[in-house]
Amino acid sequence: MAGSTYGTLFSITTWGESHGPAIGVVVDGCPAGISLTREDIQQFLDRRKPGQSKFTTARKESDQAEILSGVFEGRTTGAPISILVSNQDQRSRDYGKIKDCYRPGHADYTFDAKYGFRDYRGGGRTSGRETIGRVAAGAIASKLLDQLGIRVTAYTKSIGTITVPETSYDHGCIQNNPLYMPNLEYARKASAYLEECVKNKDSCGGIIECVVTGMPAGIGEPVFEKLDASLAKAIMSVGAVKGVEIGGGFQTAQMQGSTNNDAFCRDDDRIMKRTNHSGGTLGGLSDGSPIILRAAVKPTPSISQEQDTVDIHGDPVKIAITGRHDPVIVPRAVVVVEAMTAVTVADLLMRNMTARMEYLEEIYNK
Amino acid sequence: MAGSTYGTLFSITTWGESHGPAIGVVVDGCPAGISLTREDIQQFLDRRKPGQSKFTTARKESDQAEILSGVFEGRTTGAPISILVSNQDQRSRDYGKIKDCYRPGHADYTFDAKYGFRDYRGGGRTSGRETIGRVAAGAIASKLLDQLGIRVTAYTKSIGTITVPETSYDHGCIQNNPLYMPNLEYARKASAYLEECVKNKDSCGGIIECVVTGMPAGIGEPVFEKLDASLAKAIMSVGAVKGVEIGGGFQTAQMQGSTNNDAFCRDDDRIMKRTNHSGGTLGGLSDGSPIILRAAVKPTPSISQEQDTVDIHGDPVKIAITGRHDPVIVPRAVVVVEAMTAVTVADLLMRNMTARMEYLEEIYNK
Amino acid sequence: MAGSTYGTLFSITTWGESHGPAIGVVVDGCPAGISLTREDIQQFLDRRKPGQSKFTTARKESDQAEILSGVFEGRTTGAPISILVSNQDQRSRDYGKIKDCYRPGHADYTFDAKYGFRDYRGGGRTSGRETIGRVAAGAIASKLLDQLGIRVTAYTKSIGTITVPETSYDHGCIQNNPLYMPNLEYARKASAYLEECVKNKDSCGGIIECVVTGMPAGIGEPVFEKLDASLAKAIMSVGAVKGVEIGGGFQTAQMQGSTNNDAFCRDDDRIMKRTNHSGGTLGGLSDGSPIILRAAVKPTPSISQEQDTVDIHGDPVKIAITGRHDPVIVPRAVVVVEAMTAVTVADLLMRNMTARMEYLEEIYNK
Amino acid sequence: MAGSTYGTLFSITTWGESHGPAIGVVVDGCPAGISLTREDIQQFLDRRKPGQSKFTTARKESDQAEILSGVFEGRTTGAPISILVSNQDQRSRDYGKIKDCYRPGHADYTFDAKYGFRDYRGGGRTSGRETIGRVAAGAIASKLLDQLGIRVTAYTKSIGTITVPETSYDHGCIQNNPLYMPNLEYARKASAYLEECVKNKDSCGGIIECVVTGMPAGIGEPVFEKLDASLAKAIMSVGAVKGVEIGGGFQTAQMQGSTNNDAFCRDDDRIMKRTNHSGGTLGGLSDGSPIILRAAVKPTPSISQEQDTVDIHGDPVKIAITGRHDPVIVPRAVVVVEAMTAVTVADLLMRNMTARMEYLEEIYNK
């Protein structure tokens, strides 16, 4: 069934395989009148492109975005925005092993089980390249949010066992290290950790954190389209994510009500919370505090060690994934998490526009 | 915006407030020909009803389900199934404090921020009673799954700091203790822990685990309607859930690819996995192993200790939530997690029916 | 598949069979703050109830609406509004013929073909009583539209061969005759025509017209959710409707561009059209003129003449539909067409709220 | 709001403006395993391309389709199918008049009213070129239907006052005349009629008829996603269509039940109808007879006569639309109606796959 569209009012449809001629996204429902250029999108794409550090694949992907529709004289028109990125690296290779056997930790087997066969070239639709469409859409959503004073920032909280404690956060340096960590010292430690992984022909996982500031209160739609529920889906739909939490998250399970509840207070005539264990949502609606979410990312399944598996007939074989693969998915997924968060928040902000009859009167009774 | 409907093909719409005349659900898209009685639904509702142990509210809620449509001569007809539960306890009370101030950890403030005012009686739409509709729908989804050999089982993995280790699971005793823990010894410990909470006028959180067995491989719709992403949303949409993980979940973030990857093998001509760190999904599609997910539940926000907060004008006040409230939400939420999982899996099984042209030919070219 | 929900932002879900315990609707996404009482809804329901004239069934249907949720202290809260109407007339009868054979012009055969069996009591889900939910929802949508100065009015344009010419319209008398015609003289003629039908054990069709005034320009969502396309679906989904047209409609097919085009002009600083052949839409968006649509309604299929048909085994039988049936569906369907139009327009007005970035800034940057 | 996506399971998203770099469609949810080539799509596109007769625009549009994703080794994979057609004719022109004033019968004014401004080049998003995406998607849906023995055929029933009577249909010659009429004699008459229109600097409308044969009974989803309701929306969403009818349509309004009802009978152990006034649907579900629908198309609004209108400031101006324009839209819209019908039927066939529990058991319990 159709599963490549996400969002109700701000709606994105991604398409494309790793080794087809191109990959892209259609963003539908974007309000008219937002200034938008190719560079706005390119800037986001460049953050996920490989070759930024020694830990990302050497595959040459220039990933140049083209805007094919929906923008006129530098502004969105309200029509669907189609963005296309040509695949540079379509040369036919020897996919022998990948074609005929099921890589552990990959979706080869499950795609065959679902569809009867699969486009095995470079992972096909399950390739990380699918996220190009998400990131391009996220760039547009971020422009929309910017104009409302809302800012989404994602970064690497941990790589393997190296975790940046909250007390050491320096958001200013996130873009200054190829791992997108909010602390250069920990980035160095993580880099050493990764070198060890590579040496062992192994890979590791990590945690991405994402913060949304400037959120008005009341965003999210009871009872199924809650802000936190929608974010959970958005983030969990990113390949390799195995867990999502908001605010205190799993630690909350061990807390007491008296310490977990955030006291309300007044600050400058605004109602605020003294703490933010809730991570910015109460009853599934934004509570005016920053939204804080974390995503657990599993280790890259492609490792050059020999692994046991079966071929497509079920016969046991050994496989070692050759070629260069990132030993960790986290750094390149940071912008993907940021993009999916931005798209989700934009959509829910738009959905909230009809929460009150007075809003309709404001727009129509002029 | 409309946010009370969940599911695409197997679609549920819940309605009702805590202190209105009734609460209910409409289940639309249920296939015709499933045997269904009032008792099938009542059995599920009885698992969430209060008064089962000393830790659940004494409020008298008999919660008797009525089926108003969609069933004829004991079988579903394909028409929407409307289920209604009358609210017994609508007597008007003094809601003074709740009406005029914002309870910490509750959605009072965020609902006012969204809608301009709120039905403050007993939490209104944010009451735990909203889950009655979900559970009734889950009962129907479970009947559907049963017929395909698929079984969903949820239980309490931990209450506060008391966690049942996987090695001590005894699924047979889940229904034999009011906390729905899979080990009676740990249930006793958790009970003692809860008594301490109550004594301290406090509350605690916990973790619910849910397992789905008998799943065919390939269920889930790339790339946004993945099985794990859909489950994440379904579970996170349950009030008080602050985190969701699949399989290894957050622990995966600290693992290596070599240990986290599940090797494929053959067993009796079926392709299997030797381990199940993936929790039953690869690339967002079911991989034939049991689905395993966990939900982190925050402590009950209603505590009888005095807390700081503000009234609806923003002026600081003190509040102590009187009346009896469960010191932990987890046991009554177990069946809710099970229900939301069942609904999600049923919907995705139905969506998968059109994955292959040969399925269409099978149904239509007879 | 789930097909009982209509509308994206203003979303209605109907449920219920003719002879089940009750019938109803859940209206989700209604903005908070609209004044709403049981009487607002009852007023609409009374317009579709039988027994108003000698041409409507004598079945005793008092059709009293209950509001079960979503309204607090006389105003909508933003939560789903559940409305229930008990079925009074559930006594078991002899459904022998209906149960075992396929009535010509009815959905008995197609429901069996789809679901394998059917609830045959009184038409089950295909009964005209299903429209109760639509009408109740339409009453709410009309309250919303009223507040924005938008008014929907439906009436009977023709019954059989008796057609009220546009030049003879007197909207003031629509509610003053049981056929809801905009001219009392034609209503008398139609009444005589119907008596002839009844005498001949026959039935007839007719045309319903619906006008929406006060529409702002620009409502409708290109390119599939156009205003006229959405109205066409809404109206065609009413049982017995076999055609829908907007403005000039089918006559347009024989016109020339020079006469069919409506010239734009200025009136009091507003841009207007001199004529309204377009029926109020251009490019699928409202153009500021009144929306005008017409629905063709087929003759009541239940007639007391003997007809040829087959039983459920395919064997030929004769059938004469006994009991009293309306010789024409049109008068009771007038309020249904009005309701579906109101729901559709309300939904599209809400969807249009995010057409421009400046609207978002207006709501959020205060 | 997002309105460029149509269909639930077989879902199409069109994008692109007349004078942007390209135009296209993403088809999501197409079952895996359908043989599909670029030529399958090109064949459909060629039927809507201009320059086929003297009555279609001379604008050079070669409209070559590229398949960018979703097809592997000649078969659909289940992944979204992205199809792109480059716009050849993007040279900048003098849009002076179109830019600054509102053409009668066009959407210039309504787009400005909705979005605040518009891409005025060649009609932008409202250009007939938008249908390229629909037609490409229809080509794919038709391949799917073919494999189930279902065939969709559209043709020109009338042009202006020239109507082919049903008794004179010769389906074999539809593709043999540039007007796609089912009778060559009437095609000649229509051609003469059109020459007269052109001479008078005028345009005309017409009627397109579409027939679907091979339909299984029971297709359509009660009560809002009925087959006829869905078709009505699909067809009315095509620019210039002002009316849609099924079977007897508007004539039904003047018929009697005794003549309009189709008697059921048995033929070769199959249940059939003796007549087909219903146009192939009963209760909104297919009844096994051919689906017959008609669309009323308004005259081309672009005419070279001088017309009264206003500029974007509301000031009165005269306008004559220069350049060559088709004097009638009908012939090029025939394949668009066919495509939208095919997409709608394919979607509803897929939705019907879960109507019965036995279908689920058939697919899953093997």
Tab-separated table of N, CA, C and O in Angstrom, chain C residues 256-288:
chain	number	residue	atom	x	y	z
C	256	GLN	N	-21.397	27.927	-26.189
C	256	GLN	CA	-20.181	28.470	-26.809
C	256	GLN	C	-19.388	29.221	-25.727
C	256	GLN	O	-19.980	29.736	-24.762
C	257	GLY	N	-18.107	29.303	-25.922
C	257	GLY	CA	-17.268	30.030	-24.962
C	257	GLY	C	-17.739	31.465	-24.763
C	257	GLY	O	-17.764	31.974	-23.637
C	258	SER	N	-18.128	32.095	-25.852
C	258	SER	CA	-18.496	33.513	-25.774
C	258	SER	C	-19.713	33.752	-24.891
C	258	SER	O	-19.853	34.809	-24.285
C	259	THR	N	-20.604	32.769	-24.821
C	259	THR	CA	-21.797	32.939	-23.985
C	259	THR	C	-21.630	32.299	-22.615
C	259	THR	O	-22.262	32.712	-21.647
C	260	ASN	N	-20.769	31.284	-22.528
C	260	ASN	CA	-20.614	30.581	-21.249
C	260	ASN	C	-19.659	31.311	-20.300
C	260	ASN	O	-19.838	31.276	-19.084
C	261	ASN	N	-18.632	31.954	-20.849
C	261	ASN	CA	-17.705	32.714	-20.001
C	261	ASN	C	-18.453	33.809	-19.238
C	261	ASN	O	-19.284	34.503	-19.810
C	262	ASP	N	-18.138	33.939	-17.945
C	262	ASP	CA	-18.725	35.018	-17.145
C	262	ASP	C	-17.746	36.193	-17.113
C	262	ASP	O	-16.606	36.032	-16.649
C	263	ALA	N	-18.184	37.350	-17.577
C	263	ALA	CA	-17.304	38.527	-17.562
C	263	ALA	C	-17.073	38.991	-16.127
C	263	ALA	O	-17.993	38.996	-15.312
C	264	PHE	N	-15.820	39.341	-15.817
C	264	PHE	CA	-15.537	39.950	-14.515
C	264	PHE	C	-15.886	41.438	-14.566
C	264	PHE	O	-15.789	42.079	-15.619
C	265	CYS	N	-16.275	41.991	-13.422
C	265	CYS	CA	-16.553	43.421	-13.353
C	265	CYS	C	-16.247	43.886	-11.928
C	265	CYS	O	-15.873	43.083	-11.080
C	266	ARG	N	-16.353	45.159	-11.708
C	266	ARG	CA	-16.126	45.652	-10.349
C	266	ARG	C	-17.424	46.196	-9.793
C	266	ARG	O	-18.170	46.883	-10.474
C	267	ASP	N	-17.673	45.874	-8.531
C	267	ASP	CA	-18.883	46.377	-7.893
C	267	ASP	C	-18.499	46.757	-6.466
C	267	ASP	O	-18.131	45.875	-5.666
C	268	ASP	N	-18.564	48.059	-6.185
C	268	ASP	CA	-18.234	48.500	-4.818
C	268	ASP	C	-16.850	48.034	-4.390
C	268	ASP	O	-16.673	47.454	-3.292
C	269	ASP	N	-15.878	48.203	-5.243
C	269	ASP	CA	-14.506	47.812	-4.910
C	269	ASP	C	-14.278	46.314	-4.780
C	269	ASP	O	-13.192	45.871	-4.408
C	270	ARG	N	-15.322	45.520	-5.055
C	270	ARG	CA	-15.129	44.065	-5.046
C	270	ARG	C	-15.141	43.577	-6.482
C	270	ARG	O	-15.897	44.071	-7.318
C	271	ILE	N	-14.319	42.562	-6.765
C	271	ILE	CA	-14.358	41.951	-8.086
C	271	ILE	C	-15.511	40.949	-8.112
C	271	ILE	O	-15.641	40.127	-7.222
C	272	MET	N	-16.361	41.058	-9.125
C	272	MET	CA	-17.557	40.221	-9.238
C	272	MET	C	-17.622	39.640	-10.649
C	272	MET	O	-16.823	39.996	-11.514
C	273	LYS	N	-18.634	38.798	-10.880
C	273	LYS	CA	-18.920	38.316	-12.220
C	273	LYS	C	-20.309	38.814	-12.627
C	273	LYS	O	-21.215	38.861	-11.810
C	274	ARG	N	-20.457	39.154	-13.894
C	274	ARG	CA	-21.752	39.667	-14.349
C	274	ARG	C	-22.809	38.573	-14.429
C	274	ARG	O	-23.990	38.809	-14.240
C	275	THR	N	-22.353	37.361	-14.783
C	275	THR	CA	-23.261	36.205	-14.831
C	275	THR	C	-22.656	35.107	-13.962
C	275	THR	O	-21.563	35.275	-13.401
C	276	ASN	N	-23.340	34.010	-13.838
C	276	ASN	CA	-22.811	32.919	-13.008
C	276	ASN	C	-23.043	31.564	-13.665
C	276	ASN	O	-23.550	30.621	-13.047
C	277	HIS	N	-22.645	31.456	-14.928
C	277	HIS	CA	-22.725	30.153	-15.588
C	277	HIS	C	-21.787	29.153	-14.934
C	277	HIS	O	-22.002	27.957	-15.009
C	278	SER	N	-20.742	29.666	-14.318
C	278	SER	CA	-19.747	28.781	-13.694
C	278	SER	C	-20.322	28.094	-12.461
C	278	SER	O	-19.765	27.112	-11.985
C	279	GLY	N	-21.416	28.625	-11.915
C	279	GLY	CA	-21.964	28.047	-10.682
C	279	GLY	C	-21.076	28.290	-9.482
C	279	GLY	O	-21.113	27.538	-8.511
C	280	GLY	N	-20.248	29.340	-9.580
C	280	GLY	CA	-19.476	29.731	-8.400
C	280	GLY	C	-18.109	29.105	-8.241
C	280	GLY	O	-17.475	29.281	-7.200
C	281	THR	N	-17.634	28.385	-9.265
C	281	THR	CA	-16.263	27.853	-9.182
C	281	THR	C	-15.515	28.091	-10.486
C	281	THR	O	-16.071	27.936	-11.572
C	282	LEU	N	-14.261	28.435	-10.365
C	282	LEU	CA	-13.362	28.559	-11.521
C	282	LEU	C	-12.066	27.848	-11.176
C	282	LEU	O	-11.461	28.129	-10.137
C	283	GLY	N	-11.668	26.920	-12.009
C	283	GLY	CA	-10.469	26.144	-11.700
C	283	GLY	C	-10.639	25.327	-10.438
C	283	GLY	O	-9.666	24.980	-9.782
C	284	GLY	N	-11.891	25.054	-10.074
C	284	GLY	CA	-12.140	24.233	-8.893
C	284	GLY	C	-12.134	25.003	-7.584
C	284	GLY	O	-12.313	24.420	-6.522
C	285	LEU	N	-11.919	26.320	-7.668
C	285	LEU	CA	-11.942	27.169	-6.474
C	285	LEU	C	-13.176	28.060	-6.520
C	285	LEU	O	-13.604	28.469	-7.596
C	286	SER	N	-13.715	28.389	-5.366
C	286	SER	CA	-14.865	29.286	-5.331
C	286	SER	C	-14.459	30.626	-5.929
C	286	SER	O	-13.322	31.089	-5.742
C	287	ASP	N	-15.393	31.251	-6.688
C	287	ASP	CA	-15.052	32.513	-7.356
C	287	ASP	C	-15.799	33.700	-6.747
C	287	ASP	O	-15.784	34.805	-7.310
C	288	GLY	N	-16.429	33.488	-5.595
C	288	GLY	CA	-17.101	34.586	-4.918
C	288	GLY	C	-18.584	34.696	-5.258
C	288	GLY	O	-19.348	35.331	-4.532
